[in-house]
Coordinates of C-alpha atoms in Angstrom, one line a residue:
X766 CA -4.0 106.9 -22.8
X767 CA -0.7 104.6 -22.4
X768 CA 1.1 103.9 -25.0
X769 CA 1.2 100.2 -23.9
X770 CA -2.6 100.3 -24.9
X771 CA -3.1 96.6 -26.1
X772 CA -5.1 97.1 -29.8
X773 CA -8.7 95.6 -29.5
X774 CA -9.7 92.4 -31.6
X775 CA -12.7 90.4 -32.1
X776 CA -12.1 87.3 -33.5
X777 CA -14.6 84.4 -34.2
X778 CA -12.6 80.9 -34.0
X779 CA -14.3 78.9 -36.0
X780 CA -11.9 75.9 -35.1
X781 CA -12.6 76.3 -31.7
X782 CA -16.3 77.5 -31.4
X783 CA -15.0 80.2 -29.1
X784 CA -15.2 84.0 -29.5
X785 CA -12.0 86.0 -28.7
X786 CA -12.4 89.8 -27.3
X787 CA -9.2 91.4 -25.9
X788 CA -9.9 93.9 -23.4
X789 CA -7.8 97.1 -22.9
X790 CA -4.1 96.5 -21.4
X791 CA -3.9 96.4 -17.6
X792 CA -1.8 94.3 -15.3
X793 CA -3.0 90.8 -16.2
X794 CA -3.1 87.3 -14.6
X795 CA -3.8 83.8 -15.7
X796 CA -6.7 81.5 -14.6
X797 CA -6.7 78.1 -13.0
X798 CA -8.2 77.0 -9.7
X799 CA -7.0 74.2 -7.1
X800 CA -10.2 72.7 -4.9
X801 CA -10.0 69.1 -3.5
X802 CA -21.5 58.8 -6.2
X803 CA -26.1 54.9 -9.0
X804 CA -23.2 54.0 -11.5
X805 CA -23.8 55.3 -14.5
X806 CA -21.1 54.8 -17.4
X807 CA -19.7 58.1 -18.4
X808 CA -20.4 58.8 -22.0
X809 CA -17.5 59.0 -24.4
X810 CA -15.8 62.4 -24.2
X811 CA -16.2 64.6 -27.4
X812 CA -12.5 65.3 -29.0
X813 CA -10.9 68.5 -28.4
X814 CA -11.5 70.7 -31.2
X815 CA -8.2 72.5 -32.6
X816 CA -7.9 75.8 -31.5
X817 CA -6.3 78.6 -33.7
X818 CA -2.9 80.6 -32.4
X819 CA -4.8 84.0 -32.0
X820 CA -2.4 87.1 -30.4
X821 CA -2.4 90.5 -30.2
X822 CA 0.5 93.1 -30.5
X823 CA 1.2 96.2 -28.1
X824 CA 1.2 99.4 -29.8
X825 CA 4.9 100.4 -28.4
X826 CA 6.9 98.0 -28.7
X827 CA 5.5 95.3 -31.4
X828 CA 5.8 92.7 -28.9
X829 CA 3.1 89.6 -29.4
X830 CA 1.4 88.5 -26.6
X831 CA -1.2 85.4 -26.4
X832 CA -4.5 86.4 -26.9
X833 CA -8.0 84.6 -24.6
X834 CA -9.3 81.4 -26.5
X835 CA -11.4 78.4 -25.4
X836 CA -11.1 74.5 -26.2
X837 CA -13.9 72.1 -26.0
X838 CA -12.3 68.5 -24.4
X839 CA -15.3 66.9 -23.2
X840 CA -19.0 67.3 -23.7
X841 CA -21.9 65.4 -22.7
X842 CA -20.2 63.5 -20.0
X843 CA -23.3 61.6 -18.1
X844 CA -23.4 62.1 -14.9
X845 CA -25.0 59.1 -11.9
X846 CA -28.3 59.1 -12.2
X847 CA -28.8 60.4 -8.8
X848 CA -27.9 63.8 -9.6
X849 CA -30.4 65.4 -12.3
X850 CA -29.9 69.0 -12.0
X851 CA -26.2 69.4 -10.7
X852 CA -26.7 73.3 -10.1
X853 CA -23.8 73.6 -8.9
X854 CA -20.0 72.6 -9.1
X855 CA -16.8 72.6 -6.8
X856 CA -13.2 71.4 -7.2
X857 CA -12.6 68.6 -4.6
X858 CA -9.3 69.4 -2.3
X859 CA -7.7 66.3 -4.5
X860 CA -8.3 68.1 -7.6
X861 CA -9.4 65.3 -9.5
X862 CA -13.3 65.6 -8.0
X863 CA -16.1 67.4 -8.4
X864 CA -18.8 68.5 -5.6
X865 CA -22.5 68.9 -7.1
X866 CA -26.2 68.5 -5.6
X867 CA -29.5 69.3 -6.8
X868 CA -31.7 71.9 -6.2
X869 CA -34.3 70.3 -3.9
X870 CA -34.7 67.1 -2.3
X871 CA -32.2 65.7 0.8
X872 CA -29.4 68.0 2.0
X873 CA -26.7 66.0 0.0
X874 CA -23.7 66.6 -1.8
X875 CA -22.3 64.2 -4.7
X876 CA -18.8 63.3 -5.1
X877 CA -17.8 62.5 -9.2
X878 CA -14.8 62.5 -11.0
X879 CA -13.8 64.5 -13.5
X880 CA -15.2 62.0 -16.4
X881 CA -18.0 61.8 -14.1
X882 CA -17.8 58.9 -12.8
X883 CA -19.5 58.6 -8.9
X884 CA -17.6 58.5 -6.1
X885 CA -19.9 59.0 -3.0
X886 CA -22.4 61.2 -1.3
X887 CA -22.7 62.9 1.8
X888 CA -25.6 64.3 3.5
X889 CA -25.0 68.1 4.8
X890 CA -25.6 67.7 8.7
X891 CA -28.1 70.4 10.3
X892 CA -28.9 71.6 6.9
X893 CA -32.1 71.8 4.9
X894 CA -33.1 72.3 1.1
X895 CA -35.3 75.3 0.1
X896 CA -33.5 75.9 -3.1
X897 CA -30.0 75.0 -3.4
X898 CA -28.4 76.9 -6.3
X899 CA -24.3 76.3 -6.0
X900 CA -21.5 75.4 -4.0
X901 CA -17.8 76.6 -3.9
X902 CA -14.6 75.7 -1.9
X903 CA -12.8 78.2 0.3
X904 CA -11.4 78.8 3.4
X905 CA -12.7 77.8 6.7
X906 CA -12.7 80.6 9.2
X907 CA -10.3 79.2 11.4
X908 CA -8.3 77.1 8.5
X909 CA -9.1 74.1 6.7
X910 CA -11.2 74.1 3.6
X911 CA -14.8 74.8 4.1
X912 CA -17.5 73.8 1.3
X913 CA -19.8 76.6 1.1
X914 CA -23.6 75.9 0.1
X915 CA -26.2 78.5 -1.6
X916 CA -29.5 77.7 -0.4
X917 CA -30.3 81.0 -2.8
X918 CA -33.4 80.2 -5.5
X919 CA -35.9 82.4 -5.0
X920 CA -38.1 82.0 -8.2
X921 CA -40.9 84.3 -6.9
X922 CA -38.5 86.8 -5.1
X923 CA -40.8 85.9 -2.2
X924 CA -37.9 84.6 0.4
X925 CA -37.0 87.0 3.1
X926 CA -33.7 85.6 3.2
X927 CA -31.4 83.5 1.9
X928 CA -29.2 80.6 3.4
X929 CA -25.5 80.0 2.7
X930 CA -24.2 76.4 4.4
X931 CA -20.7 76.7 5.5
X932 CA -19.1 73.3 6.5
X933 CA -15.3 71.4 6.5
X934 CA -14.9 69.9 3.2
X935 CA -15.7 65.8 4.0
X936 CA -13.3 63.2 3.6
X937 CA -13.3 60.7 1.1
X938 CA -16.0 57.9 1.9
X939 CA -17.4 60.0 5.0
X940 CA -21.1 59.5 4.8
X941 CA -22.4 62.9 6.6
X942 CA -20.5 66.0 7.4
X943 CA -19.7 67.7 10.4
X944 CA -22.6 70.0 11.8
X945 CA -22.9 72.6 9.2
X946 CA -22.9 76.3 9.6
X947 CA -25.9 78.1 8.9
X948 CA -24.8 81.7 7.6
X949 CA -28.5 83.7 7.0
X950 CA -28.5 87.1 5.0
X951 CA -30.8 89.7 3.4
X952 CA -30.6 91.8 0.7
X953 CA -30.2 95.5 1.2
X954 CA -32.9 96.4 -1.9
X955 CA -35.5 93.7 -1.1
X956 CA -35.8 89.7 -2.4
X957 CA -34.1 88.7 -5.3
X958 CA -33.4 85.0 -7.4
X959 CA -30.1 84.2 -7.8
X960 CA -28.4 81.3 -8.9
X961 CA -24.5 81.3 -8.7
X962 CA -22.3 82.1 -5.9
X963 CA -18.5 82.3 -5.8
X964 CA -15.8 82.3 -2.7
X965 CA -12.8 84.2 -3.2
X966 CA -9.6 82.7 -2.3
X967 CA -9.5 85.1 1.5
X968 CA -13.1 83.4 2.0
X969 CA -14.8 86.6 0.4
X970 CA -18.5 85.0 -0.5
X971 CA -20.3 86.9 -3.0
X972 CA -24.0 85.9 -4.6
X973 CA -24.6 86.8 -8.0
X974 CA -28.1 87.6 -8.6
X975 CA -30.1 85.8 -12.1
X976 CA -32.1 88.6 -13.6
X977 CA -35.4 87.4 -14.0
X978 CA -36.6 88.7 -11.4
X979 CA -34.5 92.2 -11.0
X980 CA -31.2 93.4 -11.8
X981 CA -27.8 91.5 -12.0
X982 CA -25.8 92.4 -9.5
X983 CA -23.2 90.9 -7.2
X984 CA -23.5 91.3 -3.7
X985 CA -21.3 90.4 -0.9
X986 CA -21.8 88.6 2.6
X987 CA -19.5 91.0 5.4
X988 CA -17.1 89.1 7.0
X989 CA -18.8 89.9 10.4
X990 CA -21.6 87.2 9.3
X991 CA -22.1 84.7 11.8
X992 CA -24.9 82.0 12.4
X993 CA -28.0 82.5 14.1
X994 CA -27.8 86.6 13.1
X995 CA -28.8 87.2 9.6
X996 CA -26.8 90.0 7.5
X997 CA -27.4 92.1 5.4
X998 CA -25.6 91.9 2.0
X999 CA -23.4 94.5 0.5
X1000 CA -23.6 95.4 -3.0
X1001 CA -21.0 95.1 -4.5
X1002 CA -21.3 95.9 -8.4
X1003 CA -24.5 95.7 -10.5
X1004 CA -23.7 94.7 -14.3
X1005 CA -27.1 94.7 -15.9
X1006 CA -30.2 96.9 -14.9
X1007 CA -33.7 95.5 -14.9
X1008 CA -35.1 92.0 -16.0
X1009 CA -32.6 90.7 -18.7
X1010 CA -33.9 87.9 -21.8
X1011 CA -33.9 83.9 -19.8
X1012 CA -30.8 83.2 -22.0
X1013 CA -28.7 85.9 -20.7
X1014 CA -29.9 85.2 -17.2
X1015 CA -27.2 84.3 -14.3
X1016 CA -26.6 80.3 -13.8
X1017 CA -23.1 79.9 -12.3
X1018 CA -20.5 81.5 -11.1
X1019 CA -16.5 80.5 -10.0
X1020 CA -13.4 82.0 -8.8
X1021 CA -10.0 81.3 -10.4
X1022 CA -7.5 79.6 -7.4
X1023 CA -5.3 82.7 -7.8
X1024 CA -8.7 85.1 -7.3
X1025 CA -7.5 87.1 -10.3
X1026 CA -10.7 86.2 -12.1
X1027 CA -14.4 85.6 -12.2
X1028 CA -16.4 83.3 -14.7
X1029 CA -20.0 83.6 -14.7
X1030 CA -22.2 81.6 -17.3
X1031 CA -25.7 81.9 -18.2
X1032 CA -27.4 79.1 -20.9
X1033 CA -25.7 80.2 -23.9
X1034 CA -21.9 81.9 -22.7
X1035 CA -18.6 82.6 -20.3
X1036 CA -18.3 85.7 -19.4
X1037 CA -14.3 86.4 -17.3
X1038 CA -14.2 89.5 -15.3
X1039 CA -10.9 90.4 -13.9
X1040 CA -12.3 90.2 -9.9
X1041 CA -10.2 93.4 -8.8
X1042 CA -12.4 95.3 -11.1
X1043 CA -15.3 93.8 -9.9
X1044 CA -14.3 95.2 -6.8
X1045 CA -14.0 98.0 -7.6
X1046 CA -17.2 98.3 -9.6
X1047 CA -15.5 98.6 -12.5
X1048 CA -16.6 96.2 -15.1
X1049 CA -14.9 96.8 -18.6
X1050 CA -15.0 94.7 -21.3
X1051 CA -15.4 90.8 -20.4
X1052 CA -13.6 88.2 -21.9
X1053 CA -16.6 85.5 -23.6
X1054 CA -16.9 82.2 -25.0
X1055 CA -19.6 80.7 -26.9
X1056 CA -21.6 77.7 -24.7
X1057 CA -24.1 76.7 -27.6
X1058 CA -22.0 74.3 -29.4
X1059 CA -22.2 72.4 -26.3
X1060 CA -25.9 71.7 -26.8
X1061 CA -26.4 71.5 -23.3
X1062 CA -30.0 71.0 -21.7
X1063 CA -29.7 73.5 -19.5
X1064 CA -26.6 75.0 -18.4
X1065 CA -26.5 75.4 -14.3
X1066 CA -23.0 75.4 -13.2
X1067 CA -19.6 76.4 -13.6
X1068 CA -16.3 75.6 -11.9
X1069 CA -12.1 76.1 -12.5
X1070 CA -10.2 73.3 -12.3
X1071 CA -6.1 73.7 -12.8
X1072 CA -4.0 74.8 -15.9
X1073 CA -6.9 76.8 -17.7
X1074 CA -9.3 73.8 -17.6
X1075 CA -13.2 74.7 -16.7
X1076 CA -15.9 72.5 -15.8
X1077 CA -19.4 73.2 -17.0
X1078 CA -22.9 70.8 -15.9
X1079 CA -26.1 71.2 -17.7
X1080 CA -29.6 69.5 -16.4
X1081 CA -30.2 66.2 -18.0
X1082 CA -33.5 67.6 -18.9
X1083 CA -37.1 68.0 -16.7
X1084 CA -35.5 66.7 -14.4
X1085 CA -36.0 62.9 -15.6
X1086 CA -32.2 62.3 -17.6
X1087 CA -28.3 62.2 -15.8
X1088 CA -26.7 65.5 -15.7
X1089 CA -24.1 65.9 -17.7
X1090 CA -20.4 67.5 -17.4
X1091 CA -18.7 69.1 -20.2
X1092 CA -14.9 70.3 -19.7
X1093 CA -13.2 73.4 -21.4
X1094 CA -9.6 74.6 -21.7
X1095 CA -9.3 78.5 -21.8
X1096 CA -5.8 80.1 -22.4
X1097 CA -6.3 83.2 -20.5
X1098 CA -4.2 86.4 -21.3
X1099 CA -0.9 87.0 -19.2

């Protein structure tokens, strides 16, 4: 074993509601993530709750390093009353945006600050709505920034297929997008529900399946995808056999700006992967942080934003109430 071997530590931060678990030492990174409309007044944000100075110290040299911890800024944050479910979340190129949607209804996507606030909606051109599940910004084949869109719920793992939209990111107050592209793909092992979805920074798409109705496991759409000739997804990793309990189940998924790491929340928790082990199919130890102090409905989605700040939206509840937006800082480890 090195001698740099970073010593593991579980520490409960009462302060901050967050749960601290330092992994073994390997070349580390920091998080953070670059991605650029009803009227509902945004609710007032929750204070950000004092987080202790938690660090660790390397076995060789005595040196202290700054440990993973979590902040809550912002909880509870309304959202218009349009959007209900906000499955899923993406930075706006601007920063200072979010892109959300519901699960059924038009092919639309919301536009809302981030206190929530609306800013506009734009209807998807050439796409439809079987289940959309989340959205994430990335690359555009040919340049530019593409939204991508998971038409991926499958409650009954009945589908035969699933649909990811691929489109140029709108401009502020466009009303409908360009065409979209409509990228179609299988799974190699039969139908599976999934929920969350993440685009790595090279415009590597990956689905991460929910468990309820199989195994977790993150596949990957090949780069050769193109419209009008479904794929077949590659697994990539699988991180839980079998049917797993509904609170431990797969909602959302986000990659860091820098692609160094992978959040992926389920009702209750964060769990950070460092994506190069992903990769790899090595999964480790991940980093986690407690979601129920949040209280939310129903967590669905998750999304980076810059400087350690994550963005989190929870169902208003059956489908009736606002969505809401809560906001996190996370110090991630160097």
């Amino acid at each position: 074993m090195r001698s740099g071997l970073v010593l593991m530590a579980m520490t409960a931060l009462i302060g901050g509601l967050a749960t601290v678990i330092v992994p073994q030492d390997r070349d580390g990174d920091k998080g953070g993530r670059r991605r650029g409309g009803g009227t509902e007044k945004a609710s007032a944000p929750v204070a950000a709750a004092a987080v202790p100075a938690v660090s660790v110290v390397t076995a060789d040299s005595g040196a202290v390093a700054p440990a993973f911890a979590c902040r809550t800024d912002a909880s509870g944050v309304a959202l218009p009353a349009t959007v209900h479910e906000s499955s899923g979340l993406a930075l706006g190129a601007g920063g200072d945006a979010l892109w959300t949607h519901n699960d059924s209804g038009d092919p639309v996507l919301h536009l809302v600050g981030t206190d929530g606030t609306p800013r506009g909606r734009v209807r998807i051109a050439g796409a439809t709505v079987t289940d959309w599940e989340d959205v994430a910004a990335g690359p555009c084949p040919g340049g530019g920034r593409c939204l991508y869109v998971a038409d991926i719920g499958d409650n009954q793992a009945a589908r035969p297929g699933i649909v990811i939209y691929r489109v140029p990111e709108p401009a502020a107050g466009d009303a409908q997008s360009r065409p979209a592209e409509a990228l179609a793909a299988e799974y190699p092992d039969g139908a599976h529900d999934a929920e969350a979805m993440f685009v790595l920074p090279d415009g590597g798409v990956h689905v991460v399946t929910k468990g309820e109705t199989g195994h977790v496991a993150i596949y990957r759409l090949p780069r050769t995808a193109r419209p009008g000739t479904p794929a077949t997804l590659e697994q990539v990793a699988e991180l839980r056999p079998g049917q797993v309990p509904r609170r431990e189940r797969i909602t959302g998924a986000a990659a860091s700006p820098d692609g160094r790491w992978i959040v992926l929340r389920t009702l209750d928790a964060l769990a950070f992967y460092r994506a190069g082990d992903l990769a790899a199919g090595r999964l480790g130890q991940p980093l986690t942080h407690d979601l129920k102090p949040l209280n939310e409905k129903q967590g669905e989605a998750v999304e980076f934003g810059g400087d350690g700040i994550l963005y989190l939206s929870s169902e208003g509840g059956k489908k009736e109430d606002p969505a809401t937006l809560s906001r996190l800082t996370c110090m991630m480890p160097g």
